[in-house]
Amino acid sequence: MSAVSTGDEAAPLVYSDTFIRRILSEVKTIALIGASAKEVRPSFFVLKYLLAKGFDVYPVNPGLAGQSILGREVFADLASVPAAIDMVDVFRGSPAVPGIVDEVLALDPLPKVLWLQLTVRHDEAAARAEAAGMTVIMDRCPKIEYGRLSGEIGWNGVNSRVLSSKKPVLGKGFQSFGLNRSRTE
């Protein structure tokens, strides 16, 4: 699935729920670039949420390398992460994306997914990652998408665009529905 713009005006990015659900169900290890130790920062909250959902998340931030966030060691760069990475989640501005894609494409094995956070988009860099065989999601948050697709976000009165007559399976933790039961049990 490609979200690369072909004209001067960037086309809206549309990803099906099935596509997002598949990605979030298959991914196990995530490198979170731009992780922050400040509890008020979105990257801190997303890190905390993804850890609670059973993902193996590696914070990446050169300014905090060697320190710890939420009990997880922070790494200076992707090459320093001691595990194969399934998904790279980017909390950096759009101008930083080409350099991040260079770093991602140098990894062996190559991550399956490059996920760019809300407001982050770089069509040319995304095309390079897709040409290398990666799936690219731009201008989305995995925490929001996970919450929306699992039904959790609906508890706050938000229209998640997901209707079901099935009662969601409650996993461990407070209000913890899940997309992948093996992570929440």
JSON list of N, CA and C in Angstrom, two decimals, residues 123-175:
[
{"chain": "A", "resi": 123, "resn": "ASP", "atom": "N", "xyz": [7.18, 12.34, 1.66]},
{"chain": "A", "resi": 123, "resn": "ASP", "atom": "CA", "xyz": [6.83, 11.41, 0.59]},
{"chain": "A", "resi": 123, "resn": "ASP", "atom": "C", "xyz": [8.04, 10.79, -0.11]},
{"chain": "A", "resi": 124, "resn": "GLU", "atom": "N", "xyz": [9.09, 11.59, -0.37]},
{"chain": "A", "resi": 124, "resn": "GLU", "atom": "CA", "xyz": [10.26, 11.06, -1.07]},
{"chain": "A", "resi": 124, "resn": "GLU", "atom": "C", "xyz": [10.99, 10.02, -0.22]},
{"chain": "A", "resi": 125, "resn": "ALA", "atom": "N", "xyz": [11.17, 10.32, 1.06]},
{"chain": "A", "resi": 125, "resn": "ALA", "atom": "CA", "xyz": [11.84, 9.35, 1.95]},
{"chain": "A", "resi": 125, "resn": "ALA", "atom": "C", "xyz": [10.99, 8.10, 2.11]},
{"chain": "A", "resi": 126, "resn": "ALA", "atom": "N", "xyz": [9.66, 8.28, 2.17]},
{"chain": "A", "resi": 126, "resn": "ALA", "atom": "CA", "xyz": [8.76, 7.14, 2.27]},
{"chain": "A", "resi": 126, "resn": "ALA", "atom": "C", "xyz": [8.88, 6.25, 1.04]},
{"chain": "A", "resi": 127, "resn": "ALA", "atom": "N", "xyz": [8.99, 6.87, -0.12]},
{"chain": "A", "resi": 127, "resn": "ALA", "atom": "CA", "xyz": [9.12, 6.10, -1.37]},
{"chain": "A", "resi": 127, "resn": "ALA", "atom": "C", "xyz": [10.41, 5.27, -1.36]},
{"chain": "A", "resi": 128, "resn": "ARG", "atom": "N", "xyz": [11.49, 5.83, -0.80]},
{"chain": "A", "resi": 128, "resn": "ARG", "atom": "CA", "xyz": [12.75, 5.07, -0.70]},
{"chain": "A", "resi": 128, "resn": "ARG", "atom": "C", "xyz": [12.58, 3.86, 0.21]},
{"chain": "A", "resi": 129, "resn": "ALA", "atom": "N", "xyz": [11.91, 4.05, 1.34]},
{"chain": "A", "resi": 129, "resn": "ALA", "atom": "CA", "xyz": [11.69, 2.93, 2.27]},
{"chain": "A", "resi": 129, "resn": "ALA", "atom": "C", "xyz": [10.78, 1.88, 1.63]},
{"chain": "A", "resi": 130, "resn": "GLU", "atom": "N", "xyz": [9.74, 2.32, 0.95]},
{"chain": "A", "resi": 130, "resn": "GLU", "atom": "CA", "xyz": [8.84, 1.37, 0.28]},
{"chain": "A", "resi": 130, "resn": "GLU", "atom": "C", "xyz": [9.56, 0.62, -0.83]},
{"chain": "A", "resi": 131, "resn": "ALA", "atom": "N", "xyz": [10.43, 1.29, -1.57]},
{"chain": "A", "resi": 131, "resn": "ALA", "atom": "CA", "xyz": [11.19, 0.64, -2.64]},
{"chain": "A", "resi": 131, "resn": "ALA", "atom": "C", "xyz": [12.11, -0.44, -2.07]},
{"chain": "A", "resi": 132, "resn": "ALA", "atom": "N", "xyz": [12.52, -0.29, -0.82]},
{"chain": "A", "resi": 132, "resn": "ALA", "atom": "CA", "xyz": [13.36, -1.30, -0.17]},
{"chain": "A", "resi": 132, "resn": "ALA", "atom": "C", "xyz": [12.54, -2.44, 0.42]},
{"chain": "A", "resi": 133, "resn": "GLY", "atom": "N", "xyz": [11.21, -2.34, 0.31]},
{"chain": "A", "resi": 133, "resn": "GLY", "atom": "CA", "xyz": [10.34, -3.41, 0.78]},
{"chain": "A", "resi": 133, "resn": "GLY", "atom": "C", "xyz": [9.65, -3.15, 2.11]},
{"chain": "A", "resi": 134, "resn": "MET", "atom": "N", "xyz": [9.79, -1.95, 2.63]},
{"chain": "A", "resi": 134, "resn": "MET", "atom": "CA", "xyz": [9.15, -1.63, 3.91]},
{"chain": "A", "resi": 134, "resn": "MET", "atom": "C", "xyz": [7.73, -1.11, 3.70]},
{"chain": "A", "resi": 135, "resn": "THR", "atom": "N", "xyz": [6.91, -1.30, 4.72]},
{"chain": "A", "resi": 135, "resn": "THR", "atom": "CA", "xyz": [5.59, -0.68, 4.78]},
{"chain": "A", "resi": 135, "resn": "THR", "atom": "C", "xyz": [5.77, 0.66, 5.47]},
{"chain": "A", "resi": 136, "resn": "VAL", "atom": "N", "xyz": [5.14, 1.72, 4.94]},
{"chain": "A", "resi": 136, "resn": "VAL", "atom": "CA", "xyz": [5.28, 3.05, 5.53]},
{"chain": "A", "resi": 136, "resn": "VAL", "atom": "C", "xyz": [3.90, 3.58, 5.89]},
{"chain": "A", "resi": 137, "resn": "ILE", "atom": "N", "xyz": [3.79, 4.06, 7.13]},
{"chain": "A", "resi": 137, "resn": "ILE", "atom": "CA", "xyz": [2.60, 4.75, 7.61]},
{"chain": "A", "resi": 137, "resn": "ILE", "atom": "C", "xyz": [3.05, 6.16, 7.98]},
{"chain": "A", "resi": 138, "resn": "MET", "atom": "N", "xyz": [2.32, 7.17, 7.51]},
{"chain": "A", "resi": 138, "resn": "MET", "atom": "CA", "xyz": [2.68, 8.56, 7.83]},
{"chain": "A", "resi": 138, "resn": "MET", "atom": "C", "xyz": [1.49, 9.28, 8.44]},
{"chain": "A", "resi": 139, "resn": "ASP", "atom": "N", "xyz": [1.79, 10.26, 9.30]},
{"chain": "A", "resi": 139, "resn": "ASP", "atom": "CA", "xyz": [0.79, 11.12, 9.90]},
{"chain": "A", "resi": 139, "resn": "ASP", "atom": "C", "xyz": [-0.25, 10.33, 10.69]},
{"chain": "A", "resi": 140, "resn": "ARG", "atom": "N", "xyz": [0.21, 9.34, 11.44]},
{"chain": "A", "resi": 140, "resn": "ARG", "atom": "CA", "xyz": [-0.66, 8.53, 12.30]},
{"chain": "A", "resi": 140, "resn": "ARG", "atom": "C", "xyz": [0.11, 8.22, 13.58]},
{"chain": "A", "resi": 141, "resn": "CYS", "atom": "N", "xyz": [-0.63, 7.90, 14.64]},
{"chain": "A", "resi": 141, "resn": "CYS", "atom": "CA", "xyz": [-0.04, 7.51, 15.92]},
{"chain": "A", "resi": 141, "resn": "CYS", "atom": "C", "xyz": [-0.44, 6.08, 16.23]},
{"chain": "A", "resi": 142, "resn": "PRO", "atom": "N", "xyz": [0.52, 5.18, 16.48]},
{"chain": "A", "resi": 142, "resn": "PRO", "atom": "CA", "xyz": [0.15, 3.80, 16.77]},
{"chain": "A", "resi": 142, "resn": "PRO", "atom": "C", "xyz": [-0.68, 3.67, 18.05]},
{"chain": "A", "resi": 143, "resn": "LYS", "atom": "N", "xyz": [-0.45, 4.55, 19.02]},
{"chain": "A", "resi": 143, "resn": "LYS", "atom": "CA", "xyz": [-1.24, 4.50, 20.26]},
{"chain": "A", "resi": 143, "resn": "LYS", "atom": "C", "xyz": [-2.69, 4.83, 19.96]},
{"chain": "A", "resi": 144, "resn": "ILE", "atom": "N", "xyz": [-2.92, 5.87, 19.18]},
{"chain": "A", "resi": 144, "resn": "ILE", "atom": "CA", "xyz": [-4.29, 6.26, 18.84]},
{"chain": "A", "resi": 144, "resn": "ILE", "atom": "C", "xyz": [-4.95, 5.17, 17.99]},
{"chain": "A", "resi": 145, "resn": "GLU", "atom": "N", "xyz": [-4.22, 4.66, 17.01]},
{"chain": "A", "resi": 145, "resn": "GLU", "atom": "CA", "xyz": [-4.79, 3.63, 16.13]},
{"chain": "A", "resi": 145, "resn": "GLU", "atom": "C", "xyz": [-5.09, 2.35, 16.91]},
{"chain": "A", "resi": 146, "resn": "TYR", "atom": "N", "xyz": [-4.20, 1.95, 17.81]},
{"chain": "A", "resi": 146, "resn": "TYR", "atom": "CA", "xyz": [-4.42, 0.76, 18.62]},
{"chain": "A", "resi": 146, "resn": "TYR", "atom": "C", "xyz": [-5.66, 0.96, 19.49]},
{"chain": "A", "resi": 147, "resn": "GLY", "atom": "N", "xyz": [-5.73, 2.11, 20.17]},
{"chain": "A", "resi": 147, "resn": "GLY", "atom": "CA", "xyz": [-6.87, 2.40, 21.02]},
{"chain": "A", "resi": 147, "resn": "GLY", "atom": "C", "xyz": [-8.18, 2.45, 20.26]},
{"chain": "A", "resi": 148, "resn": "ARG", "atom": "N", "xyz": [-8.14, 3.04, 19.08]},
{"chain": "A", "resi": 148, "resn": "ARG", "atom": "CA", "xyz": [-9.35, 3.14, 18.25]},
{"chain": "A", "resi": 148, "resn": "ARG", "atom": "C", "xyz": [-9.81, 1.76, 17.79]},
{"chain": "A", "resi": 149, "resn": "LEU", "atom": "N", "xyz": [-8.87, 0.96, 17.29]},
{"chain": "A", "resi": 149, "resn": "LEU", "atom": "CA", "xyz": [-9.23, -0.35, 16.74]},
{"chain": "A", "resi": 149, "resn": "LEU", "atom": "C", "xyz": [-9.58, -1.38, 17.81]},
{"chain": "A", "resi": 150, "resn": "SER", "atom": "N", "xyz": [-9.05, -1.22, 19.01]},
{"chain": "A", "resi": 150, "resn": "SER", "atom": "CA", "xyz": [-9.34, -2.18, 20.08]},
{"chain": "A", "resi": 150, "resn": "SER", "atom": "C", "xyz": [-10.60, -1.80, 20.85]},
{"chain": "A", "resi": 151, "resn": "GLY", "atom": "N", "xyz": [-11.14, -0.60, 20.63]},
{"chain": "A", "resi": 151, "resn": "GLY", "atom": "CA", "xyz": [-12.34, -0.17, 21.32]},
{"chain": "A", "resi": 151, "resn": "GLY", "atom": "C", "xyz": [-12.06, 0.69, 22.54]},
{"chain": "A", "resi": 152, "resn": "GLU", "atom": "N", "xyz": [-10.81, 0.79, 22.97]},
{"chain": "A", "resi": 152, "resn": "GLU", "atom": "CA", "xyz": [-10.49, 1.57, 24.16]},
{"chain": "A", "resi": 152, "resn": "GLU", "atom": "C", "xyz": [-10.82, 3.05, 24.00]},
{"chain": "A", "resi": 153, "resn": "ILE", "atom": "N", "xyz": [-10.56, 3.59, 22.86]},
{"chain": "A", "resi": 153, "resn": "ILE", "atom": "CA", "xyz": [-10.76, 5.03, 22.67]},
{"chain": "A", "resi": 153, "resn": "ILE", "atom": "C", "xyz": [-12.25, 5.39, 22.72]},
{"chain": "A", "resi": 154, "resn": "GLY", "atom": "N", "xyz": [-13.12, 4.44, 22.42]},
{"chain": "A", "resi": 154, "resn": "GLY", "atom": "CA", "xyz": [-14.55, 4.66, 22.49]},
{"chain": "A", "resi": 154, "resn": "GLY", "atom": "C", "xyz": [-15.04, 4.89, 23.91]},
{"chain": "A", "resi": 155, "resn": "TRP", "atom": "N", "xyz": [-14.31, 4.44, 24.90]},
{"chain": "A", "resi": 155, "resn": "TRP", "atom": "CA", "xyz": [-14.69, 4.65, 26.30]},
{"chain": "A", "resi": 155, "resn": "TRP", "atom": "C", "xyz": [-14.70, 6.13, 26.64]},
{"chain": "A", "resi": 156, "resn": "ASN", "atom": "N", "xyz": [-13.99, 6.93, 25.89]},
{"chain": "A", "resi": 156, "resn": "ASN", "atom": "CA", "xyz": [-13.94, 8.37, 26.13]},
{"chain": "A", "resi": 156, "resn": "ASN", "atom": "C", "xyz": [-14.95, 9.13, 25.29]},
{"chain": "A", "resi": 157, "resn": "GLY", "atom": "N", "xyz": [-15.85, 8.41, 24.63]},
{"chain": "A", "resi": 157, "resn": "GLY", "atom": "CA", "xyz": [-16.87, 9.06, 23.83]},
{"chain": "A", "resi": 157, "resn": "GLY", "atom": "C", "xyz": [-16.41, 9.48, 22.45]},
{"chain": "A", "resi": 158, "resn": "VAL", "atom": "N", "xyz": [-15.27, 8.97, 22.00]},
{"chain": "A", "resi": 158, "resn": "VAL", "atom": "CA", "xyz": [-14.74, 9.30, 20.69]},
{"chain": "A", "resi": 158, "resn": "VAL", "atom": "C", "xyz": [-15.31, 8.32, 19.66]},
{"chain": "A", "resi": 159, "resn": "ASN", "atom": "N", "xyz": [-15.75, 8.82, 18.54]},
{"chain": "A", "resi": 159, "resn": "ASN", "atom": "CA", "xyz": [-16.25, 7.97, 17.48]},
{"chain": "A", "resi": 159, "resn": "ASN", "atom": "C", "xyz": [-15.06, 7.30, 16.81]},
{"chain": "A", "resi": 160, "resn": "SER", "atom": "N", "xyz": [-14.91, 5.99, 17.04]},
{"chain": "A", "resi": 160, "resn": "SER", "atom": "CA", "xyz": [-13.75, 5.27, 16.52]},
{"chain": "A", "resi": 160, "resn": "SER", "atom": "C", "xyz": [-13.96, 4.74, 15.10]},
{"chain": "A", "resi": 161, "resn": "ARG", "atom": "N", "xyz": [-15.15, 4.91, 14.55]},
{"chain": "A", "resi": 161, "resn": "ARG", "atom": "CA", "xyz": [-15.49, 4.39, 13.22]},
{"chain": "A", "resi": 161, "resn": "ARG", "atom": "C", "xyz": [-15.44, 2.87, 13.17]},
{"chain": "A", "resi": 162, "resn": "VAL", "atom": "N", "xyz": [-15.39, 2.20, 14.34]},
{"chain": "A", "resi": 162, "resn": "VAL", "atom": "CA", "xyz": [-15.37, 0.75, 14.40]},
{"chain": "A", "resi": 162, "resn": "VAL", "atom": "C", "xyz": [-16.58, 0.30, 15.21]},
{"chain": "A", "resi": 163, "resn": "LEU", "atom": "N", "xyz": [-17.51, -0.39, 14.56]},
{"chain": "A", "resi": 163, "resn": "LEU", "atom": "CA", "xyz": [-18.70, -0.90, 15.23]},
{"chain": "A", "resi": 163, "resn": "LEU", "atom": "C", "xyz": [-18.62, -2.41, 15.31]},
{"chain": "A", "resi": 164, "resn": "SER", "atom": "N", "xyz": [-19.03, -2.94, 16.44]},
{"chain": "A", "resi": 164, "resn": "SER", "atom": "CA", "xyz": [-19.06, -4.38, 16.59]},
{"chain": "A", "resi": 164, "resn": "SER", "atom": "C", "xyz": [-20.08, -4.74, 17.65]},
{"chain": "A", "resi": 165, "resn": "SER", "atom": "N", "xyz": [-20.78, -5.84, 17.44]},
{"chain": "A", "resi": 165, "resn": "SER", "atom": "CA", "xyz": [-21.69, -6.34, 18.46]},
{"chain": "A", "resi": 165, "resn": "SER", "atom": "C", "xyz": [-20.98, -7.28, 19.41]},
{"chain": "A", "resi": 166, "resn": "LYS", "atom": "N", "xyz": [-19.72, -7.59, 19.11]},
{"chain": "A", "resi": 166, "resn": "LYS", "atom": "CA", "xyz": [-18.95, -8.49, 19.97]},
{"chain": "A", "resi": 166, "resn": "LYS", "atom": "C", "xyz": [-18.35, -7.73, 21.15]},
{"chain": "A", "resi": 167, "resn": "LYS", "atom": "N", "xyz": [-18.45, -8.34, 22.31]},
{"chain": "A", "resi": 167, "resn": "LYS", "atom": "CA", "xyz": [-17.84, -7.74, 23.49]},
{"chain": "A", "resi": 167, "resn": "LYS", "atom": "C", "xyz": [-16.32, -7.93, 23.38]},
{"chain": "A", "resi": 168, "resn": "PRO", "atom": "N", "xyz": [-15.54, -6.85, 23.52]},
{"chain": "A", "resi": 168, "resn": "PRO", "atom": "CA", "xyz": [-14.08, -6.99, 23.41]},
{"chain": "A", "resi": 168, "resn": "PRO", "atom": "C", "xyz": [-13.53, -7.84, 24.54]},
{"chain": "A", "resi": 169, "resn": "VAL", "atom": "N", "xyz": [-12.42, -8.51, 24.27]},
{"chain": "A", "resi": 169, "resn": "VAL", "atom": "CA", "xyz": [-11.75, -9.33, 25.27]},
{"chain": "A", "resi": 169, "resn": "VAL", "atom": "C", "xyz": [-10.90, -8.42, 26.13]},
{"chain": "A", "resi": 170, "resn": "LEU", "atom": "N", "xyz": [-11.10, -8.50, 27.44]},
{"chain": "A", "resi": 170, "resn": "LEU", "atom": "CA", "xyz": [-10.33, -7.67, 28.36]},
{"chain": "A", "resi": 170, "resn": "LEU", "atom": "C", "xyz": [-9.04, -8.39, 28.73]},
{"chain": "A", "resi": 171, "resn": "GLY", "atom": "N", "xyz": [-7.92, -7.73, 28.52]},
{"chain": "A", "resi": 171, "resn": "GLY", "atom": "CA", "xyz": [-6.62, -8.30, 28.88]},
{"chain": "A", "resi": 171, "resn": "GLY", "atom": "C", "xyz": [-6.20, -7.81, 30.25]},
{"chain": "A", "resi": 172, "resn": "LYS", "atom": "N", "xyz": [-4.95, -8.00, 30.59]},
{"chain": "A", "resi": 172, "resn": "LYS", "atom": "CA", "xyz": [-4.42, -7.53, 31.86]},
{"chain": "A", "resi": 172, "resn": "LYS", "atom": "C", "xyz": [-4.33, -6.02, 31.86]},
{"chain": "A", "resi": 173, "resn": "GLY", "atom": "N", "xyz": [-4.44, -5.44, 33.02]},
{"chain": "A", "resi": 173, "resn": "GLY", "atom": "CA", "xyz": [-4.27, -4.00, 33.14]},
{"chain": "A", "resi": 173, "resn": "GLY", "atom": "C", "xyz": [-5.59, -3.27, 33.14]},
{"chain": "A", "resi": 174, "resn": "PHE", "atom": "N", "xyz": [-5.54, -2.01, 33.49]},
{"chain": "A", "resi": 174, "resn": "PHE", "atom": "CA", "xyz": [-6.73, -1.17, 33.57]},
{"chain": "A", "resi": 174, "resn": "PHE", "atom": "C", "xyz": [-7.24, -0.84, 32.17]},
{"chain": "A", "resi": 175, "resn": "GLN", "atom": "N", "xyz": [-8.49, -1.14, 31.92]},
{"chain": "A", "resi": 175, "resn": "GLN", "atom": "CA", "xyz": [-9.12, -0.87, 30.63]},
{"chain": "A", "resi": 175, "resn": "GLN", "atom": "C", "xyz": [-8.26, -1.36, 29.46]}
]
